[in-house]
PDB file of C-alpha atoms in Angstrom:
ATOM      1  CA  MET A  27     115.452  40.113  63.097  1.00 53.00           C
ATOM      2  CA  PRO A  28     118.238  40.789  65.599  1.00 61.00           C
ATOM      3  CA  LEU A  29     121.761  41.617  64.504  1.00 61.00           C
ATOM      4  CA  PRO A  30     123.569  38.889  62.470  1.00 63.00           C
ATOM      5  CA  ARG A  31     125.541  36.099  64.169  1.00 64.00           C
ATOM      6  CA  SER A  32     128.697  37.050  62.254  1.00 66.00           C
ATOM      7  CA  LEU A  33     128.625  40.468  63.922  1.00 62.00           C
ATOM      8  CA  ALA A  34     128.048  38.770  67.270  1.00 60.00           C
ATOM      9  CA  ARG A  35     131.174  36.654  66.793  1.00 65.00           C
ATOM     10  CA  PHE A  36     133.223  39.732  65.873  1.00 62.00           C
ATOM     11  CA  ASN A  37     131.899  41.620  68.892  1.00 61.00           C
ATOM     12  CA  ARG A  38     132.652  38.710  71.228  1.00 60.00           C
ATOM     13  CA  VAL A  39     136.276  38.556  70.048  1.00 56.00           C
ATOM     14  CA  VAL A  40     137.049  42.252  69.489  1.00 57.00           C
ATOM     15  CA  THR A  41     134.468  44.784  70.673  1.00 62.00           C
ATOM     16  CA  ASN A  42     133.517  43.107  73.960  1.00 59.00           C
ATOM     17  CA  ARG A  43     137.148  42.982  75.068  1.00 62.00           C
ATOM     18  CA  LEU A  44     137.407  46.739  74.534  1.00 61.00           C
ATOM     19  CA  ALA A  45     133.987  47.561  76.063  1.00 62.00           C
ATOM     20  CA  ARG A  46     134.125  45.307  79.141  1.00 64.00           C
ATOM     21  CA  PRO A  47     136.373  47.547  81.283  1.00 66.00           C
ATOM     22  CA  VAL A  48     134.133  50.617  80.868  1.00 64.00           C
ATOM     23  CA  ALA A  49     130.645  49.135  80.311  1.00 69.00           C
ATOM     24  CA  GLY A  50     130.056  48.692  84.040  1.00 74.00           C
ATOM     25  CA  TYR A  51     130.413  52.445  84.610  1.00 75.00           C
ATOM     26  CA  LEU A  52     128.794  54.197  81.640  1.00 78.00           C
ATOM     27  CA  PRO A  53     125.079  55.153  81.718  1.00 84.00           C
ATOM     28  CA  GLY A  54     122.874  52.695  79.852  1.00 88.00           C
ATOM     29  CA  THR A  55     125.535  49.989  79.844  1.00 90.00           C
ATOM     30  CA  ALA A  56     126.509  47.209  82.219  1.00 93.00           C
ATOM     31  CA  VAL A  57     128.354  43.916  82.319  1.00 93.00           C
ATOM     32  CA  VAL A  58     126.431  40.687  82.913  1.00 95.00           C
ATOM     33  CA  GLU A  59     128.478  38.096  84.789  1.00 95.00           C
ATOM     34  CA  HIS A  60     127.233  34.534  84.285  1.00 96.00           C
ATOM     35  CA  ARG A  61     128.446  30.927  84.272  1.00 95.00           C
ATOM     36  CA  GLY A  62     128.500  28.562  81.321  1.00 93.00           C
ATOM     37  CA  ARG A  63     125.741  25.947  81.420  1.00 92.00           C
ATOM     38  CA  ARG A  64     128.088  23.090  80.629  1.00 91.00           C
ATOM     39  CA  SER A  65     131.584  24.394  81.313  1.00 92.00           C
ATOM     40  CA  GLY A  66     130.866  26.257  84.555  1.00 92.00           C
ATOM     41  CA  ARG A  67     133.289  28.895  83.284  1.00 94.00           C
ATOM     42  CA  ARG A  68     132.646  32.521  84.305  1.00 95.00           C
ATOM     43  CA  TYR A  69     131.817  34.951  81.500  1.00 92.00           C
ATOM     44  CA  ARG A  70     131.350  38.734  81.433  1.00 92.00           C
ATOM     45  CA  THR A  71     129.218  40.210  78.655  1.00 91.00           C
ATOM     46  CA  PRO A  72     128.684  43.954  78.026  1.00 91.00           C
ATOM     47  CA  VAL A  73     124.998  44.859  77.558  1.00 93.00           C
ATOM     48  CA  LEU A  74     122.567  47.763  77.232  1.00 92.00           C
ATOM     49  CA  VAL A  75     120.574  47.962  80.464  1.00 95.00           C
ATOM     50  CA  PHE A  76     117.717  50.043  81.842  1.00 93.00           C
ATOM     51  CA  GLY A  77     116.053  50.185  85.267  1.00 91.00           C
ATOM     52  CA  HIS A  78     112.627  48.571  85.250  1.00 86.00           C
ATOM     53  CA  ALA A  79     110.045  47.868  88.002  1.00 85.00           C
ATOM     54  CA  GLY A  80     112.147  46.403  90.820  1.00 90.00           C
ATOM     55  CA  GLY A  81     114.871  45.171  88.546  1.00 95.00           C
ATOM     56  CA  TYR A  82     116.546  45.716  85.217  1.00 96.00           C
ATOM     57  CA  ARG A  83     115.621  45.271  81.568  1.00 96.00           C
ATOM     58  CA  ILE A  84     118.449  44.193  79.278  1.00 96.00           C
ATOM     59  CA  ALA A  85     118.219  44.754  75.518  1.00 95.00           C
ATOM     60  CA  LEU A  86     118.789  41.529  73.586  1.00 94.00           C
ATOM     61  CA  THR A  87     120.521  42.997  70.563  1.00 90.00           C
ATOM     62  CA  TYR A  88     121.374  39.513  69.233  1.00 87.00           C
ATOM     63  CA  GLY A  89     118.101  37.903  70.275  1.00 89.00           C
ATOM     64  CA  PRO A  90     117.154  35.485  73.048  1.00 94.00           C
ATOM     65  CA  ARG A  91     119.128  32.498  71.699  1.00 92.00           C
ATOM     66  CA  THR A  92     122.595  33.806  72.531  1.00 91.00           C
ATOM     67  CA  ASP A  93     124.726  31.751  74.893  1.00 93.00           C
ATOM     68  CA  TRP A  94     124.772  34.378  77.625  1.00 95.00           C
ATOM     69  CA  VAL A  95     120.953  34.632  77.686  1.00 97.00           C
ATOM     70  CA  ARG A  96     120.621  30.847  77.758  1.00 96.00           C
ATOM     71  CA  ASN A  97     123.186  30.676  80.589  1.00 96.00           C
ATOM     72  CA  VAL A  98     121.373  33.313  82.658  1.00 97.00           C
ATOM     73  CA  ARG A  99     117.985  31.674  82.149  1.00 97.00           C
ATOM     74  CA  ALA A 100     119.323  28.204  82.985  1.00 96.00           C
ATOM     75  CA  ALA A 101     120.946  29.508  86.178  1.00 96.00           C
ATOM     76  CA  GLY A 102     117.892  31.530  87.159  1.00 96.00           C
ATOM     77  CA  GLY A 103     119.913  34.730  87.443  1.00 97.00           C
ATOM     78  CA  CYS A 104     123.218  36.527  87.103  1.00 97.00           C
ATOM     79  CA  THR A 105     125.291  39.355  88.525  1.00 97.00           C
ATOM     80  CA  LEU A 106     125.095  42.797  86.954  1.00 96.00           C
ATOM     81  CA  HIS A 107     127.993  45.241  87.202  1.00 94.00           C
ATOM     82  CA  HIS A 108     126.357  48.626  86.693  1.00 93.00           C
ATOM     83  CA  ARG A 109     127.720  52.094  87.491  1.00 91.00           C
ATOM     84  CA  GLY A 110     130.377  50.628  89.730  1.00 89.00           C
ATOM     85  CA  ARG A 111     127.947  48.458  91.736  1.00 92.00           C
ATOM     86  CA  ARG A 112     127.494  44.700  91.854  1.00 94.00           C
ATOM     87  CA  ILE A 113     123.818  43.679  91.733  1.00 95.00           C
ATOM     88  CA  ASP A 114     122.517  40.114  91.956  1.00 96.00           C
ATOM     89  CA  LEU A 115     119.579  39.514  89.623  1.00 97.00           C
ATOM     90  CA  VAL A 116     117.054  36.666  89.600  1.00 97.00           C
ATOM     91  CA  ASP A 117     113.947  35.532  87.713  1.00 96.00           C
ATOM     92  CA  PRO A 118     115.063  36.248  84.130  1.00 97.00           C
ATOM     93  CA  VAL A 119     112.155  36.404  81.686  1.00 97.00           C
ATOM     94  CA  VAL A 120     112.416  37.085  77.954  1.00 97.00           C
ATOM     95  CA  GLY A 121     109.910  39.555  76.532  1.00 96.00           C
ATOM     96  CA  ARG A 122     109.230  41.185  73.187  1.00 95.00           C
ATOM     97  CA  ASP A 123     108.028  44.679  72.324  1.00 93.00           C
ATOM     98  CA  PRO A 124     108.080  45.561  68.590  1.00 91.00           C
ATOM     99  CA  ALA A 125     107.838  49.260  69.496  1.00 91.00           C
ATOM    100  CA  ALA A 126     110.725  49.014  72.029  1.00 91.00           C
ATOM    101  CA  GLY A 127     108.637  51.492  74.025  1.00 90.00           C
ATOM    102  CA  TRP A 128     110.581  50.765  77.200  1.00 90.00           C
ATOM    103  CA  ALA A 129     113.842  52.189  75.799  1.00 91.00           C
ATOM    104  CA  PRO A 130     114.813  55.878  75.706  1.00 91.00           C
ATOM    105  CA  PRO A 131     113.949  57.541  72.347  1.00 92.00           C
ATOM    106  CA  GLY A 132     117.441  57.403  70.762  1.00 91.00           C
ATOM    107  CA  VAL A 133     118.030  53.803  71.796  1.00 91.00           C
ATOM    108  CA  ARG A 134     114.469  52.889  70.804  1.00 92.00           C
ATOM    109  CA  ARG A 135     115.067  54.032  67.234  1.00 93.00           C
ATOM    110  CA  VAL A 136     118.256  51.979  66.942  1.00 90.00           C
ATOM    111  CA  LEU A 137     116.638  48.865  68.458  1.00 91.00           C
ATOM    112  CA  ARG A 138     113.671  49.083  66.092  1.00 92.00           C
ATOM    113  CA  ALA A 139     115.906  49.747  63.070  1.00 90.00           C
ATOM    114  CA  THR A 140     118.005  46.652  63.830  1.00 88.00           C
ATOM    115  CA  GLY A 141     114.991  44.499  64.745  1.00 88.00           C
ATOM    116  CA  SER A 142     116.304  44.036  68.285  1.00 89.00           C
ATOM    117  CA  VAL A 143     112.958  44.159  70.038  1.00 91.00           C
ATOM    118  CA  GLU A 144     113.458  41.370  72.603  1.00 95.00           C
ATOM    119  CA  PHE A 145     114.556  42.077  76.147  1.00 96.00           C
ATOM    120  CA  LEU A 146     115.400  40.200  79.335  1.00 97.00           C
ATOM    121  CA  ASP A 147     113.539  41.335  82.441  1.00 97.00           C
ATOM    122  CA  THR A 148     115.192  40.565  85.756  1.00 97.00           C
ATOM    123  CA  THR A 149     114.454  41.257  89.416  1.00 96.00           C
ATOM    124  CA  VAL A 150     116.962  42.449  91.999  1.00 96.00           C
ATOM    125  CA  ALA A 151     117.605  39.545  94.373  1.00 95.00           C
ATOM    126  CA  PRO A 152     116.563  40.133  97.974  1.00 91.00           C
ATOM    127  CA  PRO A 153     119.521  40.718 100.296  1.00 85.00           C
ATOM    128  CA  SER A 154     120.876  37.454 101.628  1.00 75.00           C
ATOM    129  CA  ARG A 155     120.135  36.920 105.277  1.00 65.00           C
ATOM    130  CA  PRO A 156     122.816  35.810 107.656  1.00 62.00           C
ATOM    131  CA  GLY A 157     122.639  32.150 108.592  1.00 57.00           C
ATOM    132  CA  PRO A 158     121.712  30.938 112.044  1.00 60.00           C
ATOM    133  CA  PRO A 159     124.155  31.913 114.766  1.00 59.00           C
ATOM    134  CA  GLY A 160     126.954  29.480 115.399  1.00 53.00           C
ATOM    135  CA  PRO A 161     127.610  27.825 118.756  1.00 57.00           C
ATOM    136  CA  ALA A 162     128.208  30.122 121.673  1.00 54.00           C
ATOM    137  CA  PRO A 163     131.870  30.626 122.554  1.00 57.00           C
ATOM    138  CA  ILE A 164     133.150  28.633 125.496  1.00 60.00           C
ATOM    139  CA  ALA A 165     134.075  30.908 128.349  1.00 52.00           C
TER     140      ALA A 165
END
């Protein structure tokens, strides 16, 4: 079972506010930027993240039913702020690995001990192509 909801509420109010400014720069951490499904409001959530086959794998320490995961899945993607870069991600898919074999050994032990064995796989969005050229200037 993932971490308790009461801890999630505390983290959202206290810990996330402290972690957000640095999470986008520290190894193994990032900030997921997403929009609320109903409100349209922009949110920024600190996460544990790891590179994975053309994209990123995000540890779901509170499980797949959290608001931010539901927002990202409903939108079909999000923006990841990782090591000072902004990366657009698409195709979010929730997975589960009871062994947490995809995580580095130290993180793997913590994820297994807390029962946080779900993850969100994402793909890096292809670069956007410029639109068709506008009308030619009048000479």
